Every structure is written in C-alpha cells, then in structure tokens.
Coordinates of C-alpha atoms and ligand atoms in Angstrom, one line a residue:
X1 CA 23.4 -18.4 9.2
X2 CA 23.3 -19.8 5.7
X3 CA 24.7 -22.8 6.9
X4 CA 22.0 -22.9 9.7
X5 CA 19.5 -22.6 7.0
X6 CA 20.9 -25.0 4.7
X7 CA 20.8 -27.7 7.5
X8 CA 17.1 -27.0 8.3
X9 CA 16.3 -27.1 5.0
X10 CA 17.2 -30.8 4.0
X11 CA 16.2 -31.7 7.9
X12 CA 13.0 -30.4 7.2
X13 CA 13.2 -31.8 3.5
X14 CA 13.9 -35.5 4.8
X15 CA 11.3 -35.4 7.2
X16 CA 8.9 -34.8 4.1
X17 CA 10.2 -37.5 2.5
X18 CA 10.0 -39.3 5.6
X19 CA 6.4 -38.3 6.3
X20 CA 5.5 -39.7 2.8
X21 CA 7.3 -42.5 2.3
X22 CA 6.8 -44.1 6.3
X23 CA 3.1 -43.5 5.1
X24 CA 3.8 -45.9 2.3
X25 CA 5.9 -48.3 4.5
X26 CA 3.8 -48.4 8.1
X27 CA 0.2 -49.4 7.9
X28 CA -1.8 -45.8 7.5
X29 CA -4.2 -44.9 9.8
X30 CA -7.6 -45.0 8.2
X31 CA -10.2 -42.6 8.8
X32 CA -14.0 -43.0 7.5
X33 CA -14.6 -39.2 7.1
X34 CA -17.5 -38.1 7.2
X35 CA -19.1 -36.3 4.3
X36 CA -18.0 -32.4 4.1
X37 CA -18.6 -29.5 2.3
X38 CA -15.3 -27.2 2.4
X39 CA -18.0 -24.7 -0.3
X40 CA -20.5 -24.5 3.2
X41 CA -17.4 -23.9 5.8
X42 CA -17.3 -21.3 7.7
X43 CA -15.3 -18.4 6.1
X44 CA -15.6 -14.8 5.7
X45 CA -14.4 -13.1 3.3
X46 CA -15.6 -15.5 1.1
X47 CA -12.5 -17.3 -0.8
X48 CA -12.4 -16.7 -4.9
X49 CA -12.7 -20.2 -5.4
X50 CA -13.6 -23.1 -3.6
X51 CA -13.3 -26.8 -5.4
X52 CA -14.5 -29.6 -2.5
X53 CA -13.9 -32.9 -2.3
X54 CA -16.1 -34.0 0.2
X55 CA -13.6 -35.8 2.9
X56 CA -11.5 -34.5 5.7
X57 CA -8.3 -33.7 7.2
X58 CA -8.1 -34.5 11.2
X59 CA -6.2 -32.2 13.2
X60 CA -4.8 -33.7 16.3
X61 CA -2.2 -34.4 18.5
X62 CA -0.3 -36.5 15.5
X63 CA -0.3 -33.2 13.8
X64 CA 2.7 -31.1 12.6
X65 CA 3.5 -27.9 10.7
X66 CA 6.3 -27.4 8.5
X67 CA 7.1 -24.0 6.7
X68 CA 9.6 -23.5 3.8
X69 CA 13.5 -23.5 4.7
X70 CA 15.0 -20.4 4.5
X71 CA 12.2 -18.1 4.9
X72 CA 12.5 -17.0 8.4
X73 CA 8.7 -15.3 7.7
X74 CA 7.2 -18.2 6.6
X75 CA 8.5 -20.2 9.6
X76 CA 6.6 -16.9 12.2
X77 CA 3.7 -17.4 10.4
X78 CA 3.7 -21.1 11.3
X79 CA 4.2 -20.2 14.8
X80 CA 1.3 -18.3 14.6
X81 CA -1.1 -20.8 13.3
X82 CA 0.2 -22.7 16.1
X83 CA -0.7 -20.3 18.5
X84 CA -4.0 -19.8 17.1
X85 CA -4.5 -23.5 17.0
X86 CA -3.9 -24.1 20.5
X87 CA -6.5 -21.4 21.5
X88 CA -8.9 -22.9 19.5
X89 CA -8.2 -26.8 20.4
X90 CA -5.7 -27.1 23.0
X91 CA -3.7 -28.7 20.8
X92 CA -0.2 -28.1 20.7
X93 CA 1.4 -28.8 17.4
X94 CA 4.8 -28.5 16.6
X95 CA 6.4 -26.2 14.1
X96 CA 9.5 -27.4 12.3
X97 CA 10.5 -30.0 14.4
X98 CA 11.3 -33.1 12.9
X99 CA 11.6 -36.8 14.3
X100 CA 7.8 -36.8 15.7
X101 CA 7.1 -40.1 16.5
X102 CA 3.8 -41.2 15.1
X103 CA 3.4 -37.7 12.4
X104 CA -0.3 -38.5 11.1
X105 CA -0.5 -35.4 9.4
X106 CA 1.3 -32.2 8.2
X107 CA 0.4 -28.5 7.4
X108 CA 3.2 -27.5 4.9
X109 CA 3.4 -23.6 4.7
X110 CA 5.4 -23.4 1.4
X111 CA 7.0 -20.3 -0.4
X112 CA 6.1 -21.1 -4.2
X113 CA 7.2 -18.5 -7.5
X114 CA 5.0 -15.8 -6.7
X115 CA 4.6 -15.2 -10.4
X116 CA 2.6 -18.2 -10.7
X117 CA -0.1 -16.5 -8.1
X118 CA -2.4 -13.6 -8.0
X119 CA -0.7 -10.8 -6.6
X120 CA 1.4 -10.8 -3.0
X121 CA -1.4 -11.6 -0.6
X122 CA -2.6 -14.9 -3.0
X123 CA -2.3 -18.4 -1.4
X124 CA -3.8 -21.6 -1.9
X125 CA -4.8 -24.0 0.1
X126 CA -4.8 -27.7 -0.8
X127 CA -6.3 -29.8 2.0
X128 CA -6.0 -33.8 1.4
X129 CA -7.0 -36.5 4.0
X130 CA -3.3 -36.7 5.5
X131 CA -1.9 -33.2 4.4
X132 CA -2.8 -29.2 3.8
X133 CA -0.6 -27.4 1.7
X134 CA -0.6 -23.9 2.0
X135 CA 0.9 -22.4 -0.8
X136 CA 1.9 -18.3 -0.8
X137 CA 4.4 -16.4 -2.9
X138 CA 5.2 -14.1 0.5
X139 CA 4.6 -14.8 3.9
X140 CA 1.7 -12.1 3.5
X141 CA -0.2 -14.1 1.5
X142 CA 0.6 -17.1 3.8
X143 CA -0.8 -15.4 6.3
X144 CA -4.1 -14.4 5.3
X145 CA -4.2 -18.2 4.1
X146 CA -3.6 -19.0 7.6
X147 CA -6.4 -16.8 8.7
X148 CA -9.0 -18.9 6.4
X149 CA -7.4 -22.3 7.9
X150 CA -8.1 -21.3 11.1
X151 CA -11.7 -20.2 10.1
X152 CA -12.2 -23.9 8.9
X153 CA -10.6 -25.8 11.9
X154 CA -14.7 -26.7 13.3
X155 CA -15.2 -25.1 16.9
X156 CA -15.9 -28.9 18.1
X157 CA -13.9 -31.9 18.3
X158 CA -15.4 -35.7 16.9
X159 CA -14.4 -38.8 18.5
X160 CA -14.7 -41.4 15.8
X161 CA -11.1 -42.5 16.0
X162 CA -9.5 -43.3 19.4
X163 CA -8.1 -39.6 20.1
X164 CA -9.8 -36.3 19.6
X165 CA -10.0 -34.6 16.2
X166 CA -10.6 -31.6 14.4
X167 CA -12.1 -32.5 10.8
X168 CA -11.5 -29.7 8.4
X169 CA -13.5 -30.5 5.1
X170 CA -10.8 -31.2 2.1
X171 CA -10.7 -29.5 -1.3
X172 CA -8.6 -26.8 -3.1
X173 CA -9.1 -22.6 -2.3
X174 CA -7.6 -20.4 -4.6
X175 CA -7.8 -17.3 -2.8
X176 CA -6.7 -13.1 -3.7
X177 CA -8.4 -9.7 -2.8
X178 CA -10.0 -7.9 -4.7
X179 CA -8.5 -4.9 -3.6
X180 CA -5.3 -4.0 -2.6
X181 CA -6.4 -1.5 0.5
X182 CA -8.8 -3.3 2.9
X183 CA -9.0 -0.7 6.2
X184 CA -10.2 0.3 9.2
X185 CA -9.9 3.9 10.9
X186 CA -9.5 4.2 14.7
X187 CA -10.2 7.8 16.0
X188 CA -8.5 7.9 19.0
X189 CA -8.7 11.8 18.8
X190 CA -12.4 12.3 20.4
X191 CA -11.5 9.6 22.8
X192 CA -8.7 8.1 23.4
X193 CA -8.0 4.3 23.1
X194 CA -4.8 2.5 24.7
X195 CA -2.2 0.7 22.7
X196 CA -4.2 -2.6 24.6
X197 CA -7.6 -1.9 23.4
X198 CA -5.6 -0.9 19.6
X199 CA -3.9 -4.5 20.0
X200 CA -7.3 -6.6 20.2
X201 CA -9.1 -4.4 17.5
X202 CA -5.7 -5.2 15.1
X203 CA -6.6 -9.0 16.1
X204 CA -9.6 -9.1 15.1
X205 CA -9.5 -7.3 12.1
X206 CA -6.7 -9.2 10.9
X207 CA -8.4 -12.5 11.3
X208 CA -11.0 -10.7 8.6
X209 CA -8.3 -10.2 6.3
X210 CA -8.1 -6.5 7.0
X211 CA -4.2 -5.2 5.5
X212 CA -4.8 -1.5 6.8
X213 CA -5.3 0.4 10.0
X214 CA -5.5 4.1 9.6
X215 CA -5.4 5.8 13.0
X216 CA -6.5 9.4 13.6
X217 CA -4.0 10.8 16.0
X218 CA -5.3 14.4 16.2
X219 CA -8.2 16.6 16.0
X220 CA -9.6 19.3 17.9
X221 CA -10.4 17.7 20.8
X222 CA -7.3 16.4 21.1
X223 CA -3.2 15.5 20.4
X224 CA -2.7 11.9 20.4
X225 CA 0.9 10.9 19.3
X226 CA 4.2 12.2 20.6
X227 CA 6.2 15.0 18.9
X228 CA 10.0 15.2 20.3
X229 CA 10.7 18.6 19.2
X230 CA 6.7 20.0 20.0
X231 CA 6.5 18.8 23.8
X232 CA 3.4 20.6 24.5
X233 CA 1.1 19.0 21.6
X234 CA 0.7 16.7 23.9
X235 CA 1.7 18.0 27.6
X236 CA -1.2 20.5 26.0
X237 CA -3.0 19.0 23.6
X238 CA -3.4 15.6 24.7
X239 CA -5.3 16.2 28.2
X240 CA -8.8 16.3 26.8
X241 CA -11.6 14.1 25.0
X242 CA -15.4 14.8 24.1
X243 CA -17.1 15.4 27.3
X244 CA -14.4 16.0 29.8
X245 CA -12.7 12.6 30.0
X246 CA -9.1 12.5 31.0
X247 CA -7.3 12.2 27.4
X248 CA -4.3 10.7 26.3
X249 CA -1.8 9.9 23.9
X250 CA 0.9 7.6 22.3
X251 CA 4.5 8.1 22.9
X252 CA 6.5 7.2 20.1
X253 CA 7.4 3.8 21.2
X254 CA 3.6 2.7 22.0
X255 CA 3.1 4.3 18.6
X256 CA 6.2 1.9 17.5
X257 CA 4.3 -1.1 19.7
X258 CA 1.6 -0.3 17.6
X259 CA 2.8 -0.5 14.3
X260 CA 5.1 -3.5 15.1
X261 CA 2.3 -5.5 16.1
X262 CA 0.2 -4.5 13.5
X263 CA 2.8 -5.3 11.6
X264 CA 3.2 -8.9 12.6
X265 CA -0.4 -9.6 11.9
X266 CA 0.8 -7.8 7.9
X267 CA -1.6 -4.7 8.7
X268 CA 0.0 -1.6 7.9
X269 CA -0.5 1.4 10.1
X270 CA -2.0 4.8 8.2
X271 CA -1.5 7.8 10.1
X272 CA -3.1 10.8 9.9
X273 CA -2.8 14.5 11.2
X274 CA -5.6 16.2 10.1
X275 CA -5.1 19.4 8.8
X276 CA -5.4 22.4 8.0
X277 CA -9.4 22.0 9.8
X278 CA -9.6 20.1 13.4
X279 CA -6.8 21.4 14.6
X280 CA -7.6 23.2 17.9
X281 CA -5.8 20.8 20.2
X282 CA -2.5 22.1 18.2
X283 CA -3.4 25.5 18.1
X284 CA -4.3 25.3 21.8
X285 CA -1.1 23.9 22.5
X286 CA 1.5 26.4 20.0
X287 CA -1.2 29.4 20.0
X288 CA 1.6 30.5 16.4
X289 CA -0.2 27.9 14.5
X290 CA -4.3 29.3 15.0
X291 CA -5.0 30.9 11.9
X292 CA -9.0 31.5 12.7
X293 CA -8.2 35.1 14.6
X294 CA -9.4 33.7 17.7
X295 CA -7.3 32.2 21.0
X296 CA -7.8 28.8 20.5
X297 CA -8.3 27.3 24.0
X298 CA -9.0 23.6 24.8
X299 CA -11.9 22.2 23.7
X300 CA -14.4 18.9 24.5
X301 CA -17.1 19.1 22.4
X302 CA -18.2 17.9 19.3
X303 CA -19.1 20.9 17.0
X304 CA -16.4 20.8 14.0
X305 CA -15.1 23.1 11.0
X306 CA -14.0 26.0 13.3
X307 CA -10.2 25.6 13.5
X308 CA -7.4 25.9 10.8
X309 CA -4.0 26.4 10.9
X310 CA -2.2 30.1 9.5
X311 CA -1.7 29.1 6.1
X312 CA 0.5 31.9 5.6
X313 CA 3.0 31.8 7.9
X314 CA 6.2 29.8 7.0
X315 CA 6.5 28.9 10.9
X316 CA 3.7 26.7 10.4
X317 CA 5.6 24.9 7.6
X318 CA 8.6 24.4 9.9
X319 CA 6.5 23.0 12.4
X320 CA 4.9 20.6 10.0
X321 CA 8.2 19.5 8.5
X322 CA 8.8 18.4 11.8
X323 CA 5.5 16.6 13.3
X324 CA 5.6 14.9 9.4
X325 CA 9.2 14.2 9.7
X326 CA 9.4 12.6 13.0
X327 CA 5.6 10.6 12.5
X328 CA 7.0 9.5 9.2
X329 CA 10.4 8.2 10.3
X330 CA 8.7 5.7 12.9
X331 CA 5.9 4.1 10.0
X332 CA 7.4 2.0 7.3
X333 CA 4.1 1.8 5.5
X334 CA 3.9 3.9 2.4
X335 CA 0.9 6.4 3.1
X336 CA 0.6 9.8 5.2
X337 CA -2.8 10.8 5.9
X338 CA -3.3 14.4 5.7
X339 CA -6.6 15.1 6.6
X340 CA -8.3 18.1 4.9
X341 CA -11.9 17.5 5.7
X342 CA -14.2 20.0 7.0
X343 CA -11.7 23.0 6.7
X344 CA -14.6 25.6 6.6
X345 CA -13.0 28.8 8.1
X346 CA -9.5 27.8 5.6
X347 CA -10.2 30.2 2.2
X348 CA -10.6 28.3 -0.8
X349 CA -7.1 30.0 -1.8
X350 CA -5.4 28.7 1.7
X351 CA -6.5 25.5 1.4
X352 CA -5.0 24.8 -2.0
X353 CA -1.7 26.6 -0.8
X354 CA -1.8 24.6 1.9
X355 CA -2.5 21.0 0.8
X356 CA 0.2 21.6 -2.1
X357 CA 2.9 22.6 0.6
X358 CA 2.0 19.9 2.8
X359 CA 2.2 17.3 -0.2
X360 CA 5.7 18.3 -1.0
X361 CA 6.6 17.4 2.4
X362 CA 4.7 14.3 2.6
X363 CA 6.2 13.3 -0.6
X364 CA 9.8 14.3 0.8
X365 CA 9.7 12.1 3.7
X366 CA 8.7 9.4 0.8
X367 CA 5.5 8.9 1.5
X368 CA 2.5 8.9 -0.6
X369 CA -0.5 11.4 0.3
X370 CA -3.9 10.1 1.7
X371 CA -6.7 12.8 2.2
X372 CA -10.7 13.0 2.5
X373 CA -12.4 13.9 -0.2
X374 CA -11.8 17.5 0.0
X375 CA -8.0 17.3 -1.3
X376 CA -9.0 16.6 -4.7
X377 CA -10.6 20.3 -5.0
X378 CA -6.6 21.6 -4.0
X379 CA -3.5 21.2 -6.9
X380 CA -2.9 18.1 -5.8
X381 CA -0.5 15.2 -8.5
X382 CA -2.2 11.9 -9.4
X383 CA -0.5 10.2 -7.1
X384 CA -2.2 11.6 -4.3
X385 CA -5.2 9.3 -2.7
X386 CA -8.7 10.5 -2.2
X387 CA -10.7 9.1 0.6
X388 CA -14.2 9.2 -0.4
X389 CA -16.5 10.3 2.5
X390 CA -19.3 12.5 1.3
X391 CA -18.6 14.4 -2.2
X392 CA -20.0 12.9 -5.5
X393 CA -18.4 15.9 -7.0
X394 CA -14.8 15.6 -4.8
X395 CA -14.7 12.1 -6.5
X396 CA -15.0 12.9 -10.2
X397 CA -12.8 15.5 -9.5
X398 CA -10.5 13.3 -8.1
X399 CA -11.1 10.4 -11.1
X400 CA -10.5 13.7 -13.9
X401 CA -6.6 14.2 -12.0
X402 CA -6.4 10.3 -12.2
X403 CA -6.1 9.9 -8.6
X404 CA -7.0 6.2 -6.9
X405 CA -10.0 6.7 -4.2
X406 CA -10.5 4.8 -1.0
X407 CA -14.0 4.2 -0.9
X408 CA -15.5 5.2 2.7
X409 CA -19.4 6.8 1.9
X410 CA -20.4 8.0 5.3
X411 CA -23.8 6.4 4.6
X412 CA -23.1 3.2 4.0
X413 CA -19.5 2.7 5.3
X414 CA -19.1 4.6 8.7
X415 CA -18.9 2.5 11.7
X416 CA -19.9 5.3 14.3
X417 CA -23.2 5.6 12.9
X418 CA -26.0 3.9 14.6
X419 CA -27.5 0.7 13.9
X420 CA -30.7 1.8 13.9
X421 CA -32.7 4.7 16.5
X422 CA -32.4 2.4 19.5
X423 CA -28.6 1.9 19.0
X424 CA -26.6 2.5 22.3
X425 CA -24.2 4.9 21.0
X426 CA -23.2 6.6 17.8
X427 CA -24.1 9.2 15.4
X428 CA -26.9 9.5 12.7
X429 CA -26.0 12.2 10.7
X430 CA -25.3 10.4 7.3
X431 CA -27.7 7.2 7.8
X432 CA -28.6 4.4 10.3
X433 CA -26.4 2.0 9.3
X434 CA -27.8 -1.8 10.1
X435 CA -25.7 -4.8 9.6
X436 CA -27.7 -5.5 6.2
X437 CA -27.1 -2.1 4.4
X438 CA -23.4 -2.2 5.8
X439 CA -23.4 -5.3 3.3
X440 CA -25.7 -4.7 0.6
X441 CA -23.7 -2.1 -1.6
X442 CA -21.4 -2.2 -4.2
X443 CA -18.1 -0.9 -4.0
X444 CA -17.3 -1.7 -7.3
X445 CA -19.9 0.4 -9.2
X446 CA -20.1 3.2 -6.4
X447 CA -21.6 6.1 -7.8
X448 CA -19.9 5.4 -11.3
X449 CA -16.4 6.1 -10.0
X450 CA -14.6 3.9 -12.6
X451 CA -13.0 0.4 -11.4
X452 CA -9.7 1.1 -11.8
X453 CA -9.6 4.2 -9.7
X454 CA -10.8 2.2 -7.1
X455 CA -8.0 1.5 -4.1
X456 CA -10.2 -0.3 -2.1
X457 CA -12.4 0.4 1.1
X458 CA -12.1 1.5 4.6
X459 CA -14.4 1.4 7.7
X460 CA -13.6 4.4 9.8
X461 CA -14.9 4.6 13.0
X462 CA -14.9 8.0 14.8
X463 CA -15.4 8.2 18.8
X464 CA -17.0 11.2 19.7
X465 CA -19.7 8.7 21.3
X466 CA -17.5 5.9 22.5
X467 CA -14.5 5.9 25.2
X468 CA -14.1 2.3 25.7
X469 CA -12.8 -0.6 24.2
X470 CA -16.8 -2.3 24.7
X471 CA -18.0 0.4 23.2
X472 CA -16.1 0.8 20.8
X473 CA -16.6 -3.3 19.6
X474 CA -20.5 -2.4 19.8
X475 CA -20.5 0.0 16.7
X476 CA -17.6 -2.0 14.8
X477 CA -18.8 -5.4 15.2
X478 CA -20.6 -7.2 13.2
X479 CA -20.4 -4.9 11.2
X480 CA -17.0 -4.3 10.1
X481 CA -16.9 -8.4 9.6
X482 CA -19.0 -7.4 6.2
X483 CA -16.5 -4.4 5.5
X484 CA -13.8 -7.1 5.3
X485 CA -16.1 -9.4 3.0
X486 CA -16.5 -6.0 0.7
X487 CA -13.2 -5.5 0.3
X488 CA -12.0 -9.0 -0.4
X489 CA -14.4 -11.0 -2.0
X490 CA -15.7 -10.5 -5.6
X491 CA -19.4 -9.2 -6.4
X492 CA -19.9 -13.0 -7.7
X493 CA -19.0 -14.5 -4.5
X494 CA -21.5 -12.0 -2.1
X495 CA -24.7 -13.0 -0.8
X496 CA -26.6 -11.4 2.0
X497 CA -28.7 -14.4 2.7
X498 CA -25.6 -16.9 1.9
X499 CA -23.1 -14.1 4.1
X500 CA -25.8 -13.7 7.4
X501 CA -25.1 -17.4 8.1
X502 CA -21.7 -17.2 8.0
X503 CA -21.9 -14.3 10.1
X504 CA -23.8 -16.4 12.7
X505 CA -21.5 -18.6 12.8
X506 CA -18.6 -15.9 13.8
X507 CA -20.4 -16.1 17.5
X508 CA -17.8 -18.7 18.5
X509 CA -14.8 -16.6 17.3
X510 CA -16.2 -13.3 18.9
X511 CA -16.9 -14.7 21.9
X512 CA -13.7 -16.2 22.7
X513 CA -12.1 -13.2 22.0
X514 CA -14.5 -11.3 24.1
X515 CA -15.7 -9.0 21.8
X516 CA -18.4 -7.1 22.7
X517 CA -20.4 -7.0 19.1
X518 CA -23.8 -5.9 18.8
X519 CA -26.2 -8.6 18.8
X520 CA -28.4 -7.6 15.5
X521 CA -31.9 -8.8 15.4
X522 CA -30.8 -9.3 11.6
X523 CA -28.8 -12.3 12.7
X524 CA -30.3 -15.5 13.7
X525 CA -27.1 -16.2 16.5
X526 CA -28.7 -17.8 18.9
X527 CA -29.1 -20.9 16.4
X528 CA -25.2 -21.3 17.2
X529 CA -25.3 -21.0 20.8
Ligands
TNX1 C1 -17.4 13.8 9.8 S1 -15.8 12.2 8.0 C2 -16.1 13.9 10.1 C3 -15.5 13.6 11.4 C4 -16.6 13.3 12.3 C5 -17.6 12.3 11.7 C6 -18.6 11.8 12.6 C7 -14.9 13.4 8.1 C8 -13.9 13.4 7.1 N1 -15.2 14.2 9.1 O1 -14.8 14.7 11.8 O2 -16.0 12.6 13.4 O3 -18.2 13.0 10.6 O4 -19.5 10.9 12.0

C-alpha cells in the first residue's frame, strides 16, 4: 500500500513537472481571454476574499485533475469534481491519470500544512490561465472549495479557440466559515421522507456549503428510525403521519445509507429523539413509557405539548439507554439531539430530572447534547448545546451556564413557515417568512447573545404541511440558499441587493437538479432564463 502510494506520488509528481516544463518546451496554446470578473461570479456563500485578475482559465477536453499523493480523500474529492463537471459540461476529465497527450490545463487539489489556513474547512483557490490550484489542509475543506469551483465553471460554453470551453474568471479566493455549525433540519416525523428524497436534499445543501443535517426521527405522530431491541416503535409507531398518510421509517442500514452519503458530501448527520414532549408515537407503541395518565393511542394531527414520557420510572431509563445506545453506535458525528421542546404536561421538577438523566447517557455513549431552547432551564453542564427557537430568556440562560447556541429563531429562520399568505403550504405561526427577511438578519448580533456563544445556524424545516419531496423543495428553496450564505459568509461580505442576483443566477443549478424551489416575485429569474 505504501509502496502503491509512493509510486503514485512521484508518477503524479513527474507529470507536474512534465505539465510545466512541456509548457515551456512545446509552443503554448494562446488564448485571448476575454475580460472577467472572478469578484461578480456566480457564488453563494459569498467567499471571504476575492482578489481578480481579470483573465481566464478554459476548461476543456485538454483538461486534467490531479489531487495530492497519498491522500486517498483528496483523490475522492477529485472524483467528485469530475463527476460534477461532467454533469455540468459533458466533459469528461481525467483524475490522476498521467501521460495525457495534449494536457492544456490542470486542477491540482493539494493537501498543504493546515496550520497555515483558517480552520479545517479553509481552502484556497488560485486560478491562473493554464492552472487552478486548490489548496485545503483536509479533504473537507477541499471539498467545499470544490463546491465554489463548480459554482464558477459558467453554465455556457464559448467557442473562440477551435474546441469548446468553459472560461472560469482567474484570481485568488481565500475562503473559511464563519461558523463552524451550518444546518438544516429534516422532520421526517410529521411526514415521512425516503432515504431518496433525504439523498437530493443532502445534494443540494452541500453544494451551499451546508456541514450539518439534523434529522428529526420521532414525534408524536410518528417513529421514524429502527430500534433492534424496541420492535414495535416502529411495527407501532411508525404507521402514521399528519392527516392519515401511510408512514414510515428508516431501518438502520437506510439510516447508515444516510449518514454515509451525507457523509461523502462532509455533512454530518444530527439525530434527534425528542423527548420527554412529542412522544406519543412511543408511548403508543410501549404504553410503560406514557407518563400523561392517559392511554396514548395513535395519533395524526397536529396539536402538540400533550405527551411526555414517565419521568419516574427507571424502565424508562432502560429503554432510553437502549434507543440512545443503538442510534448512537450507527452516527460517528459528535452530537445527540435530545429534543425537550414543548414538554407542557412534564412538571418543571420532571423535566430537569429528566434532561439531567438523559445527558448522562448521551454523554456515555460520547456524545455531546443538542436540545431546543428549553434545556437550558434543566441542570444541564456547559457543554450541552442550546438550539435557539423561541426563548429570549432560554438563551441568556443558556449564555449565564456558558453553553454555545445554534441559532434557529422561528421567525426568521424556520423553513416551514410560509412565504407569504398566498404560500402553497406551511405554517404561520411565528412569521411569514419571504426570501428577503430569510436574508436580512444578523446572526451575529441576535438578540445580544454574545459572539462567542454563537455555534452557528440551522434551518429546520418541520412537515406537518408537506409529504413530498416537491413540496418539501417549495418551502426550503430559495430560501435555505440564504441560510447557507448566513452561516458562511461574514456580515461584510452580505448584501441583499448584491446576494438577490446571485440568487437569480442559481436558476441553472436548481433546475438541473430538478428542484422544485418557489419562484419568489422577490427574484428577477426570469432575466436568466
Ligand atoms: C414548533 S420548534 C415546534 C415543532 C413544530 C413547529 C412548527 C419546536 C422546537 N417545536 O414541534 O413542528 O413549531 O412550526
């Protein structure tokens, strides 16, 4: 094997060398560029730093990629460019291959000292007239570069050499998050959505930038992942959805699908079981665990803050050490989503017993607690996360035990609301939500939360009013494209008026990836059909 790698390494080294020096040697192909602008491309999130120089690089057939040698993750995310490539162009460029006959031009994917960048997902891109470099400490922060390059490779190919190419404007991006916990929440608990319809949301968010995908896999209306030792949570529990539809869940190896592929896109997969509220599907399935005095039976609506778990009884710990246990051992991320919202018929006292027990068993199967905002009114250690939905107060209660907070306000950050009163589907409890005010906030001074208690953001969209995967792209999309800009880019670097274009120009993107987004008057897309 290290032999193996040792050999690719100086073949792919000598074909470098090669690449450079035959450029020196043979008579260079020249190319009058035209005049570009890499500051106007089209990118969202917006890249920290942008330095132009106002020529091109031509993608075409006389293309090649070459990633670092022995970095087996490097060389997948050069296959992956590839791939993306050729559904964009048609092209189809070689990765590590050397000995190409007439190589015009290379994309170098290299592993550099991550010290000497900002942070794991940092990369740099450094596009010349015959070469990008793509510099990246870990093949995380190769990838999201790779997501910008492909966001700059124009939809339309020019003809002013003999063969088609792809000019993408030359410069330098310097390019990190500004936080580390970008997400989006699925609930696939009100309805449920197949690992299929999980795959193409995980596509698209990842092309965004997006590192997190928190899935809700129960509530009351319904049980949506496999439990080996609780059969019925889901022979039981996973039948029904809001308004009667046919339910559904994830065994463990879709749920291991799942997280796989998220994983090969570098999202990481968030579960949640919330507890001890919206939990009648459970209860309905193991009547032990009802602790609201009445027989839980199934239930499809959409009324919430009636269930809880028994609090007091040690069976229900048992239970949990198992569901935790076995969820946990099948998601190598580092978070556990607890829940805790909305637990209205839990005591004050019960609650706080509760979400202290549950913690320690979180925290045994090594993982690191993630609740809504709630949880920061139980015992909970600083280490605990608080997902900011609703409370003002949850939060600086959450700030005073030095806990970091996920920033998700319901009125300016929840996908299921609706766009405005004419909107298809969704919700309008907290706000209309159009694309602009979905933008227009500030994460980084929201509602005086101090900066470094600030994980991140996350865009959680809850289904009671959608059950399909066009549905579902209606409320996300475009809105969930600003989300990702939030979350990334600095204050500095956002712009409604600068961002809407951009956002226009996604039409391309979206549409070959069929996504179903909702055409906001905001938007002026037709100027890009
Ligand atoms: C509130 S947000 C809920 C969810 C609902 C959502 C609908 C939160 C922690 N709880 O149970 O689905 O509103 O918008």
């Amino acid at each position: 094997m290290i032999k193996n790698n040792l050999i690719r390494s100086s073949i792919i080294f000598i074909a470098l060398i090669c690449f450079i020096a035959c450029n020196n040697q043979r008579e260079k192909r020249v190319i009058n560029f035209p005049e570009t602008n890499l500051a106007e491309a089209n990118m969202i999130p917006k890249p920290l730093k942008i330095i132009p120089t106002n020529s091109g690089f031509a993608l075409d057939q006389f293309t090649a990629i070459y990633t670092s040698a022995n970095a087996a993750d490097f060389d997948h995310v050069g296959r992956f460019l590839a791939k993306k490539i050729k559904t964009k162009t048609d092209l189809d460029i070689p990765v590590n291959v050397t000995d190409i006959p007439n190589l015009e031009s290379i994309i170098y994917i290299k592993k550099v000292d991550s010290t000497k960048l900002e942070g794991h997902e940092a990369y740099q891109l450094q596009i010349t007239q015959d070469s990008i470099i793509l510099n990246a400490g870990t093949a995380e922060g190769a990838f999201r570069g790779v997501q910008t390059l492909r966001q700059i490779i124009p939809e339309t190919s020019t003809n002013i050499i003999k063969n088609k190419i792809w000019i993408i404007p030359s410069g330098k991006i310097i390019d990190s998050p500004q936080y580390a916990y970008r997400g989006a929440m699925l609930d696939v608990a009100r309805h449920f959505f197949s690992v299929e319809d999980v795959k193409k949301y995980i596509d698209v968010l990842a092309y965004y930038k997006y590192n997190m995908l928190h899935l809700h896999l129960s509530d009351d209306q319904g049980w949506r992942i496999e439990i080996k030792s609780w059969p019925l949570l889901t022979q039981i529990g996973g039948k029904t959805e809001v308004g009667g539809e046919s339910g559904g869940f994830f065994t463990q190896k879709e749920y291991k699908e799942i997280v796989a592929y998220a994983a090969d896109h570098h999202i990481t997969i968030v579960p949640e079981i919330d507890m001890p509220g919206h939990t009648n599907s459970a209860s309905a399935s193991y009547p032990f665990l009802n602790g609201n005095g009445k027989k839980a039976e199934l239930y499809e609506g959409i009324e919430v803050g009636f269930s809880t778990f028994d609090t007091r009884k040690d069976s229900v710990y048992t239970f949990l050490d198992d569901v935790i246990g076995e969820i946990a051992a099948i998601t190598p991320g580092p978070y556990f989503h607890i829940g805790g919202d909305e637990s209205h018929v839990t005591n004050k006292k019960d609650y706080i017993y509760f979400i202290n027990k549950v913690e320690k068993i979180v925290q045994k199967n090594n993982k690191r607690v993630i609740g809504w905002d709630e949880i920061a009114s139980a015992d909970v250690d600083s280490n605990a996360i608080s997902q900011y939905w609703s409370s003002g107060e949850n939060a600086k209660l959450a700030v005073d035990k030095g806990m970091k907070i996920i920033l998700s306000p319901a009125k300016k950050a929840y996908l299921d609301m609706q766009y405005d009163s004419l909107s298809k589907h969704g919700l309008h409890w907290a706000a209309y939500i159009p694309t602009d005010t979905a933008y227009v906030w500030t994460p980084e001074e929201y509602e005086g939360i101090p900066s470094e208690n600030i994980l991140g953001i996350e865009a959680p969209l809850w289904s009671e009013t959608i059950s399909n995967i066009d549905e579902l792209e209606y409320l996300a999309f475009p809105r969930a494209i600003g989300y990702a800009e939030l979350g990334w880019s600095t204050k500095e670097n956002r712009d409604w008026k600068n961002y809407k274009i951009r956002l226009a120009n996604q039409i391309a993107f979206l549409n070959r990836m069929n996504v179903k987004y909702y055409p906001s008057p905001l938007i002026d897309w037709k100027s890009n059909n």
